[in-house]
Coordinates of C-alpha atoms in Angstrom, one line a residue:
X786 CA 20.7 -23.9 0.4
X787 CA 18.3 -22.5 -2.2
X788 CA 15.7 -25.4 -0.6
X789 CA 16.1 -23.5 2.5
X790 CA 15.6 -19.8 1.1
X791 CA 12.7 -20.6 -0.9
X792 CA 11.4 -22.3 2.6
X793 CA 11.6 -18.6 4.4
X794 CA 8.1 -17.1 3.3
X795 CA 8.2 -14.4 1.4
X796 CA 7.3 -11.6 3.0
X797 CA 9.6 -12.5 5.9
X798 CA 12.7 -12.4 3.0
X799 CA 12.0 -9.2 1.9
X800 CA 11.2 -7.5 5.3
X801 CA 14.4 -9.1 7.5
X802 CA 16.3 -7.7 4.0
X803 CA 14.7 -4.5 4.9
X804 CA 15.6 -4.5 8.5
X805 CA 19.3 -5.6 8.1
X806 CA 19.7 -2.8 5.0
X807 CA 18.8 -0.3 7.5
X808 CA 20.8 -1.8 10.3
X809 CA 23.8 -1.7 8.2
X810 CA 23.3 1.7 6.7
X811 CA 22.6 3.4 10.5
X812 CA 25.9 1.2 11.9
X813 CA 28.1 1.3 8.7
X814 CA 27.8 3.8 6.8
X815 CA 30.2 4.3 4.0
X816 CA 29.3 0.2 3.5
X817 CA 26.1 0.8 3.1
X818 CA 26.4 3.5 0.7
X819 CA 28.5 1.2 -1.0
X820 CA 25.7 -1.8 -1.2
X821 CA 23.8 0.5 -4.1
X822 CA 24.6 -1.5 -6.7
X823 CA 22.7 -4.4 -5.0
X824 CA 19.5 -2.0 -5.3
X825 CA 20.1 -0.8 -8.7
X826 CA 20.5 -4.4 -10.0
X827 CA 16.7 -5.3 -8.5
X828 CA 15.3 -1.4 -10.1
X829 CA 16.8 -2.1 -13.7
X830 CA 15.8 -5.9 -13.6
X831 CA 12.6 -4.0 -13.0
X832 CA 12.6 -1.4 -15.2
X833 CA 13.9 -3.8 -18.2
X834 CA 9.9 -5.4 -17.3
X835 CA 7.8 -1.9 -17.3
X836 CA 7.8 -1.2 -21.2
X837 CA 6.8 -4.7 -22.8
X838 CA 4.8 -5.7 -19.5
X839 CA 2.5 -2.6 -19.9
X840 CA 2.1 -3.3 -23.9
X841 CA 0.9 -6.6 -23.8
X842 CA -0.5 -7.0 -20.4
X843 CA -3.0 -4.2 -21.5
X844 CA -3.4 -5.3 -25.1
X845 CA -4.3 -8.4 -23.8
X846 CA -6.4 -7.2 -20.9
X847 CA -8.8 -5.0 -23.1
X848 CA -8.8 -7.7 -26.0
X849 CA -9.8 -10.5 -23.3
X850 CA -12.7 -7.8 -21.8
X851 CA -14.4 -7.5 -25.3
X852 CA -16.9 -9.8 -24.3
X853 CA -17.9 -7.6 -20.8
X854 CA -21.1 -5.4 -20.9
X855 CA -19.5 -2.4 -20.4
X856 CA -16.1 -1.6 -20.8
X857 CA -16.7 1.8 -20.4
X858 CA -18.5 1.4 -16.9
X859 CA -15.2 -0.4 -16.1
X860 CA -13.2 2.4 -16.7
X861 CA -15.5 5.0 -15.3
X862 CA -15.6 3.4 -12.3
X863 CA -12.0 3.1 -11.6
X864 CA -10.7 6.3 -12.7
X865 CA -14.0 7.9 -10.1
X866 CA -12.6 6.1 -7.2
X867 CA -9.3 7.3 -8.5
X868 CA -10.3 11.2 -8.2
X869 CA -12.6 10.2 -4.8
X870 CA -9.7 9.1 -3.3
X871 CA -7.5 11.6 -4.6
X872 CA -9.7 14.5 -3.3
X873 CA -9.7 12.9 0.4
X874 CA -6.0 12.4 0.3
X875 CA -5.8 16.6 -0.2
X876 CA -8.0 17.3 2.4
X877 CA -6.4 14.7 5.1
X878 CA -2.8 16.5 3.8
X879 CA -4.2 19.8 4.5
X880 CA -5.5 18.3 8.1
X881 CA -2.8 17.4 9.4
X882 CA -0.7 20.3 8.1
X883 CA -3.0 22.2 10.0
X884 CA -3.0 20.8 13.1
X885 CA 0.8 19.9 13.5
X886 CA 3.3 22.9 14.1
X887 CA 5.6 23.0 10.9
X888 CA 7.9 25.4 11.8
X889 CA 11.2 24.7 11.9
X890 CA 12.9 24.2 14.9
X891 CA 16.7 24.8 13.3
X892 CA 17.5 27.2 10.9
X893 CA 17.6 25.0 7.4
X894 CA 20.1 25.8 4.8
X895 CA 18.4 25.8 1.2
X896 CA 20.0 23.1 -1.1
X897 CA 20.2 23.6 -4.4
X898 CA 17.2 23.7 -6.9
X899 CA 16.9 22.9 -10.6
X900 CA 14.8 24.7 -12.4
X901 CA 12.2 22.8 -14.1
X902 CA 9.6 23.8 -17.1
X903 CA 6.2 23.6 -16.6
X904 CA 4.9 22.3 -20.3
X905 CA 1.0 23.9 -20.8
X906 CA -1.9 21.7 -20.5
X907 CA -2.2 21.3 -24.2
X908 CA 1.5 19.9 -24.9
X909 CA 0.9 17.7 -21.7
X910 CA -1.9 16.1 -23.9
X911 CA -0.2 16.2 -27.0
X912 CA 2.9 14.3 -25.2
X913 CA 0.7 11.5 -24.4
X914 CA 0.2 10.7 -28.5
X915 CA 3.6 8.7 -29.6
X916 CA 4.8 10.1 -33.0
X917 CA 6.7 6.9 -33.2
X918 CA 5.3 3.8 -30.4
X919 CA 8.7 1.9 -31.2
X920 CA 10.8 4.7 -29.3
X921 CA 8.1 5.3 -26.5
X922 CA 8.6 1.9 -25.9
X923 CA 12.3 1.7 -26.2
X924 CA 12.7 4.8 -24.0
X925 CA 9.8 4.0 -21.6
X926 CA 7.4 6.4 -21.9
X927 CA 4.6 4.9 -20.2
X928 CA 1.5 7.2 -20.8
X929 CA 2.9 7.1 -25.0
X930 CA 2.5 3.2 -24.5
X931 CA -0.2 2.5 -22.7
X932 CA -2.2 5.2 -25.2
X933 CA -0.9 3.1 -28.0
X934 CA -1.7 0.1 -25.9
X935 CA -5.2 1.0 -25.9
X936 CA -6.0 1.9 -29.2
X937 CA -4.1 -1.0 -30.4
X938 CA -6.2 -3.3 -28.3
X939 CA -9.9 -1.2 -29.9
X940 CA -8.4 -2.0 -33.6
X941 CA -8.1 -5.1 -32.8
X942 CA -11.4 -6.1 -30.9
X943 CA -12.9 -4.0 -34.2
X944 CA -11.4 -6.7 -36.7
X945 CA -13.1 -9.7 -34.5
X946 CA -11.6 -12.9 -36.2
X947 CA -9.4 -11.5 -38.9
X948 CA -6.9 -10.4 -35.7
X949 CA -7.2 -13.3 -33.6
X950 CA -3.7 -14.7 -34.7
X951 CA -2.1 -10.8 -33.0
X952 CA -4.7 -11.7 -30.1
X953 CA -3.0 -14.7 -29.6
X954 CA 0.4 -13.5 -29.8
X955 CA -0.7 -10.7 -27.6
X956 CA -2.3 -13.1 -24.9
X957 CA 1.0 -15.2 -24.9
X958 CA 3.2 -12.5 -24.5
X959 CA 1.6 -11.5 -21.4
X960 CA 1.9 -14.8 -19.6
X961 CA 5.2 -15.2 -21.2
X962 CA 6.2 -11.8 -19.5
X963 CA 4.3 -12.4 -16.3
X964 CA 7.0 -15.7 -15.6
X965 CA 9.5 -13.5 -16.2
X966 CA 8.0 -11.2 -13.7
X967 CA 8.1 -14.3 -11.0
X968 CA 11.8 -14.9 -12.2
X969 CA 12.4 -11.1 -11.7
X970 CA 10.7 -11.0 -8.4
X971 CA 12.9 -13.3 -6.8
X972 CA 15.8 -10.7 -6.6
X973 CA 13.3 -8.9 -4.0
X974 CA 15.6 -9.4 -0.9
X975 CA 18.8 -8.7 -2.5
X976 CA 17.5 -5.4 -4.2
X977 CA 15.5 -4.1 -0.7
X978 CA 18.4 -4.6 1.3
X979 CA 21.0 -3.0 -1.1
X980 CA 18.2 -0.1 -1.4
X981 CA 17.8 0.3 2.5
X982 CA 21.5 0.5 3.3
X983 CA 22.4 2.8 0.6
X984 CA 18.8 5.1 1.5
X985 CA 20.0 5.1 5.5
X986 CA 23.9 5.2 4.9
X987 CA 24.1 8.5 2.5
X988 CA 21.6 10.3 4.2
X989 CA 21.8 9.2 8.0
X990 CA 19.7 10.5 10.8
X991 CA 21.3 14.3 10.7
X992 CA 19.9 14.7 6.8
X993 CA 16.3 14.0 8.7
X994 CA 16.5 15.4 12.2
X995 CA 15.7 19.3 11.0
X996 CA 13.2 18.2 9.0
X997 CA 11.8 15.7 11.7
X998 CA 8.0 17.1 11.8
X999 CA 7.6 17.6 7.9
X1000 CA 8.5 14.3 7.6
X1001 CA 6.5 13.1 10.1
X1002 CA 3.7 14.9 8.7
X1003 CA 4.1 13.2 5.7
X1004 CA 4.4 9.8 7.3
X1005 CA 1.3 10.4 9.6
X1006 CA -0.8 11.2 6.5
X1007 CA -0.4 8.6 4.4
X1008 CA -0.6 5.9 7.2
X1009 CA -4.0 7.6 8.1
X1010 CA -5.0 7.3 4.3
X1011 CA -4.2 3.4 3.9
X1012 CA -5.4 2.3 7.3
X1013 CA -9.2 4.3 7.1
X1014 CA -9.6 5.3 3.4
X1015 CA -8.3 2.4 1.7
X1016 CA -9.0 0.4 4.6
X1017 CA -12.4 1.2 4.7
X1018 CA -13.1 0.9 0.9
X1019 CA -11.3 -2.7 0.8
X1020 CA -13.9 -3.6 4.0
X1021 CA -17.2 -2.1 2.1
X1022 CA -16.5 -2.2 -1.1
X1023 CA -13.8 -5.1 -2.0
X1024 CA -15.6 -7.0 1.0
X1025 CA -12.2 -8.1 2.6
X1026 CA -11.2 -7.6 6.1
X1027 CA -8.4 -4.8 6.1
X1028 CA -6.1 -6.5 8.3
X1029 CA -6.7 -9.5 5.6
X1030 CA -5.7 -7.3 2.5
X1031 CA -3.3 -5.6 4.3
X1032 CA -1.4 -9.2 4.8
X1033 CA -1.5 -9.7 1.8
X1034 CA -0.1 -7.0 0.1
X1035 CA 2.4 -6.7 2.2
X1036 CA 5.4 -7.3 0.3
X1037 CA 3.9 -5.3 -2.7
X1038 CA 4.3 -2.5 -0.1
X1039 CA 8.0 -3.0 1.0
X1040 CA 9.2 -2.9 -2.3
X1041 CA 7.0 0.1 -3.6
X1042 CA 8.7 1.6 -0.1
X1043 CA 11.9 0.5 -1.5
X1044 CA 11.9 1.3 -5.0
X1045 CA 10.1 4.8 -4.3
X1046 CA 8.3 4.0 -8.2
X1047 CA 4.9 3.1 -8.5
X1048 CA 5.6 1.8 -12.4
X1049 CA 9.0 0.1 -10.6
X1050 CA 7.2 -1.8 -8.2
X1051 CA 4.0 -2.9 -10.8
X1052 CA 5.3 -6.5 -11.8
X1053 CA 5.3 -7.1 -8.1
X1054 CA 1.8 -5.0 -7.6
X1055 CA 0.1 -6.9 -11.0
X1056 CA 1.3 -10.3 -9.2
X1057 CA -0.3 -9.6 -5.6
X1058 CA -3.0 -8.3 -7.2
X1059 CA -3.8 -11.4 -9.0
X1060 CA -2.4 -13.9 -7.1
X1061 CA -3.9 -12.7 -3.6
X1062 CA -6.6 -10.7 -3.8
X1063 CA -7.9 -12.7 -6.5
X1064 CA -8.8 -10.1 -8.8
X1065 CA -8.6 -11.4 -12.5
X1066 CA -6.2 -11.0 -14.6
X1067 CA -7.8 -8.9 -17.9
X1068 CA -9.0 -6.2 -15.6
X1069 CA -5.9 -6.1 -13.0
X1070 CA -3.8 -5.6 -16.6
X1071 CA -5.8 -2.9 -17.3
X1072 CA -6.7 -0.8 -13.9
X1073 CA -3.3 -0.9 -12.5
X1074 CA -0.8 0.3 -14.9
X1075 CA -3.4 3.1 -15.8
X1076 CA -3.2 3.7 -12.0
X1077 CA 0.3 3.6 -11.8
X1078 CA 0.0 6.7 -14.2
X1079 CA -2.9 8.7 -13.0
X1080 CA -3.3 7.6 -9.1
X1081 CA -1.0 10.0 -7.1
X1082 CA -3.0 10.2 -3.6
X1083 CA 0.2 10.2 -2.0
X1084 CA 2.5 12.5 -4.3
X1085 CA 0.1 14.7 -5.4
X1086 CA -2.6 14.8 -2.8
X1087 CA -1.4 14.4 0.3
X1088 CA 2.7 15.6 -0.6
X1089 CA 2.1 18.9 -2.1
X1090 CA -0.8 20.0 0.4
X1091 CA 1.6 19.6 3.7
X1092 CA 4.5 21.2 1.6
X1093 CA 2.5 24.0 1.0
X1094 CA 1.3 24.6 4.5
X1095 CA 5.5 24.2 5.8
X1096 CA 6.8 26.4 3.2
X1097 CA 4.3 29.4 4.4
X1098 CA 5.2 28.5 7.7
X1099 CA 9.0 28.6 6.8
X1100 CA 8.7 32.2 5.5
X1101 CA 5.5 32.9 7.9
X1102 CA 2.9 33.6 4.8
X1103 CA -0.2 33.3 6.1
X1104 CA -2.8 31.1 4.2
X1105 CA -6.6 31.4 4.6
X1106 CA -9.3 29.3 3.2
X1107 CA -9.3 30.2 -0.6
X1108 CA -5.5 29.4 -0.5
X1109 CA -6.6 25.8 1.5
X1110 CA -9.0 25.3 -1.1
X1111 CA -7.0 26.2 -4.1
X1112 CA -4.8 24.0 -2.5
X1113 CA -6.7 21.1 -2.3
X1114 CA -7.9 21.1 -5.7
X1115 CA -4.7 22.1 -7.4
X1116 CA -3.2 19.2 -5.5
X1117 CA -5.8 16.5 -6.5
X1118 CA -5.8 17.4 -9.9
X1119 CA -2.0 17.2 -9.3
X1120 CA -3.0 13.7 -8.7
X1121 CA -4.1 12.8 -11.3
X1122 CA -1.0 14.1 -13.6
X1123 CA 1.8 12.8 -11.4
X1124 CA 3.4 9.9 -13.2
X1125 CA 5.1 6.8 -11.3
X1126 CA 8.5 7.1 -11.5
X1127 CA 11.0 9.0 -8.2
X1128 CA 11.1 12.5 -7.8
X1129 CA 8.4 13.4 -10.6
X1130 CA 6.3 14.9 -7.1
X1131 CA 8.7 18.1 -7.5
X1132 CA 7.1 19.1 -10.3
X1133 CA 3.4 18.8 -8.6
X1134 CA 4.5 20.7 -5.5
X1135 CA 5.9 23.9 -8.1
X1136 CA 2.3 23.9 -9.6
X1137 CA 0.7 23.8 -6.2
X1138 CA 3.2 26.5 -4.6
X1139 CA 2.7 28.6 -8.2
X1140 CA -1.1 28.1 -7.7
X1141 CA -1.2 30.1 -4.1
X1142 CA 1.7 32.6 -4.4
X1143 CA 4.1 30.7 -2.0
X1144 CA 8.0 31.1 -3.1
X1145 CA 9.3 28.3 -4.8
X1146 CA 12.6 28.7 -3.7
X1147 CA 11.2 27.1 -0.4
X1148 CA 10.9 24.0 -2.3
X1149 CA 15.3 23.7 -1.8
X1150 CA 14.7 23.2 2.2
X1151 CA 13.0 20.0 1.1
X1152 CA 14.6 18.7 -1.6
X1153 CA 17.0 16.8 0.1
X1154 CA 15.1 14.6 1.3
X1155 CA 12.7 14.2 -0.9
X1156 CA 13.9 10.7 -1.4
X1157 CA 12.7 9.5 2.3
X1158 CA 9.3 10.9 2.1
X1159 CA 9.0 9.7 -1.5
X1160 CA 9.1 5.8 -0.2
X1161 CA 6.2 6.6 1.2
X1162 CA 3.8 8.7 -0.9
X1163 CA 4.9 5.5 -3.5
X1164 CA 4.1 3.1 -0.6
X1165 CA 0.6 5.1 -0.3
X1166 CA 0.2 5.1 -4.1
X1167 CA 0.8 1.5 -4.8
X1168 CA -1.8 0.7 -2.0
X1169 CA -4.5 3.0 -3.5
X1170 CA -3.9 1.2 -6.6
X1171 CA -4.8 -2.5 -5.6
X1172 CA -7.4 -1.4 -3.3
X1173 CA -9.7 0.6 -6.1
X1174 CA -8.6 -2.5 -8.1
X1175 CA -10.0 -4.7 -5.7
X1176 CA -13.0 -2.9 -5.1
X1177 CA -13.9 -2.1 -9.0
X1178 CA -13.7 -5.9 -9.4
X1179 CA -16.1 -7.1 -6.6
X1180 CA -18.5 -5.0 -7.9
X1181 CA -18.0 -6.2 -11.3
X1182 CA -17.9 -10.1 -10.0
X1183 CA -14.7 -10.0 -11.6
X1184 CA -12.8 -12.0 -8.5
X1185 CA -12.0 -15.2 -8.7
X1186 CA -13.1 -16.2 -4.9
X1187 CA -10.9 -19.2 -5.2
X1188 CA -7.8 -17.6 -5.3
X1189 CA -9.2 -15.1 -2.6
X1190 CA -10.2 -17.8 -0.2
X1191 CA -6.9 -19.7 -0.3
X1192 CA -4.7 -16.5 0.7
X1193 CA -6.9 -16.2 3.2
X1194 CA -6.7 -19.5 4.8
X1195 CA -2.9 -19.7 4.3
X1196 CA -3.0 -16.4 6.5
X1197 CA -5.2 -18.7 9.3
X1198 CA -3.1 -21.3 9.0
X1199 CA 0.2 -19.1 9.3
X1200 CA 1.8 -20.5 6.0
X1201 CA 2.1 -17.4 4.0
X1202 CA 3.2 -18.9 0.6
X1203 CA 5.8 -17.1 -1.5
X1204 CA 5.1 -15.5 -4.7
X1205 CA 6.9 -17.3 -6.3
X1206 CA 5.5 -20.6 -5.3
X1207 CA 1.7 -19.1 -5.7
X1208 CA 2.6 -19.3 -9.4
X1209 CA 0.3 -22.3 -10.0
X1210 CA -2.8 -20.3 -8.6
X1211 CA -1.8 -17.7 -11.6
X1212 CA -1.6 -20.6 -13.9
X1213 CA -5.1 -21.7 -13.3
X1214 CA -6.6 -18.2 -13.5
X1215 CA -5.3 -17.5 -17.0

């Protein structure tokens, strides 16, 4: 029986799980509401990874780059395609918002909004200092770890030889944690079909069909961000057709789609990253957990332009071009400060709606279903991540053309593997 599972490739598991989820959510309802626990097992297996996967994985990756030129050019690099990328989800947000009608064709009623505090700029920063890294890491605050992550990692390149027994243990942590990652990963199906029902059973087509064009906006803009942005930067820069990469990051996709958290679906992103595109392993441990942190395109670019544009069309507010570039700025920077986890986008769109007057009471038309549209600003954000990653590292030679070329002809040759029998490739990379 298991032979036979394992048999099914991969991507094919956790996309039929996807399809019968949804199938039993739309036909079934009050059962697939009731399959929730099946998703929640596959997020908290998931979330039990994030803390100690982040530590060492990046203590590891920056103590394994010591020897590189320039780490600084590394880092530069990726957080500029980062903002680049950021910027032109904003203005493709605000393009689309433009040119589709938003205005409600029912009247909405508001659900309920809870209020949230916006901290100032200066305890943002101060946050991101741990007074005490054992609790940021036992209550998963990711930008407190990976800042303690990183200076842990400088101390010890500093020290040379007298810290190469913590590099060790470091090093070996990582791989130990990236097989339970494989081990983890497994529970894909179960956790995307269990997430699917319960997503399409509790809210069912009448929570979307007065919201149908915002949503649609929403959708429409991020697909036209992955297939020309990232598509074109994967084709130029990472030098792999987009259909190619595409392929291959497939699943990563579903279960960002699923999981609607960018930090959630890293194991899984880390792993494709790696063990596809080929990218090695001590810069993929370093570029995409600080991406799951800092690269938003699709929560804070692309999200809180359109809502912007709906909500002044909702209470007919006109906007002009100062307000569309205010918008557009506050909403890449927005970007950039969104963290990874579901329903953190909120608090982007009250800064962007705060920024050009608009009432924030219109963000309770939306709210309820912020859930569908956030599967796919995380679907959008998990994609940006591995494609700057992708493209960092081929300018960097830091692919390993190998692993590239054999995803590539097991996509020819129709036989694409399953993660977790591509574990040998990983393996031979560390």
């Amino acid at each position: 029986m298991f032979k036979a599972w394992f048999a099914i490739p991969f991507w094919q598991r956790v996309l039929g799980a996807f399809v019968l989820g949804a199938l039993l959510g739309f036909g079934l309802p009050e059962i697939g509401a009731a399959m929730q626990p099946l998703g929640q097992l596959f997020v908290r297996s998931i979330q039990m990874l994030v803390a100690p996967l982040i530590l060492f994985a990046i203590v590891s990756s920056i103590t394994s780059m010591q020897s590189h030129n320039n780490l600084g050019r590394l880092a530069s690099k990726t957080v500029g395609l980062f903002l680049l990328t950021a910027f032109i989800a904003s203005a493709i947000g605000l393009a689309v918002g433009t040119f589709m009608d938003l205005t409600p064709t029912v009247e909405l009623t508001a659900g309920e909004v809870v209020e949230r505090d916006i901290p100032p700029v200066s305890q943002v920063l101060l946050s991101v200092i741990p007074t005490n890294p054992f609790a940021a890491l036992a209550e998963g605050r990711v930008l407190q770890i990976i800042f303690f992550a990183v200076l842990l990692a400088i101390a010890l390149n500093a020290l040379k030889e007298k810290a190469a027994p913590v590099r060790d243990f470091f090093n070996a942590g990582a791989e130990v944690m990236y097989q339970i990652t494989r081990y983890v990963l497994e529970l894909t199906p179960i956790g995307v079909f269990g997430l699917m029902a319960w997503v399409v059973g509790t809210y069912g087509l009448e929570m979307l069909l007065p919201l149908g064009k915002f949503i649609v906006a929403i959708y429409l803009a991020c697909l036209i961000h992955i297939i020309f942005v990232y598509g074109s930067l994967v084709r130029w820069g990472a030098k792999i057709k987009p259909m190619q990469f595409f392929r291959a990051i497939f699943p990563t996709q579903v279960i960002a789609y699923s999981t609607s958290s960018s930090f959630g679906t890293l194991p899984s992103t880390l792993k494709t990253t790696t063990e596809r595109l080929g990218v090695k392993k001590e810069y993929a441990s370093f570029s995409l957990p600080l991406g799951a942190t800092i690269n938003m395109d699709g929560c804070g670019g692309i999200y809180p332009a359109i809502a912007a544009i709906f909500i002044a069309h909702l209470y007919g507010i006109p906007l002009g071009f100062t307000e569309y570039a205010i918008i557009m700025v506050t909403a890449t920077l927005a970007s950039i400060g969104t963290a990874g986890v579901p329903g953190s986008a909120m608090v982007m769109l009250t800064v962007t709606l705060s920024a050009v007057g608009l009432p924030l009471e219109g963000i309770a038309f939306i709210a309820a279903i912020d859930r569908i549209i956030d599967m796919m600003r995380t679907a959008t954000n998990v994609t940006g991540d591995m494609a700057v990653s992708a493209t960092v590292a081929r300018s960097e030679q830091m692919i390993d053309e190998d692993i590239l070329n054999a995803e590539l002809a097991r996509q020819r040759g129709g036989n694409d593997e399953s993660l977790h029998s591509s574990s040998a490739s990983s393996q031979k990379q560390g």
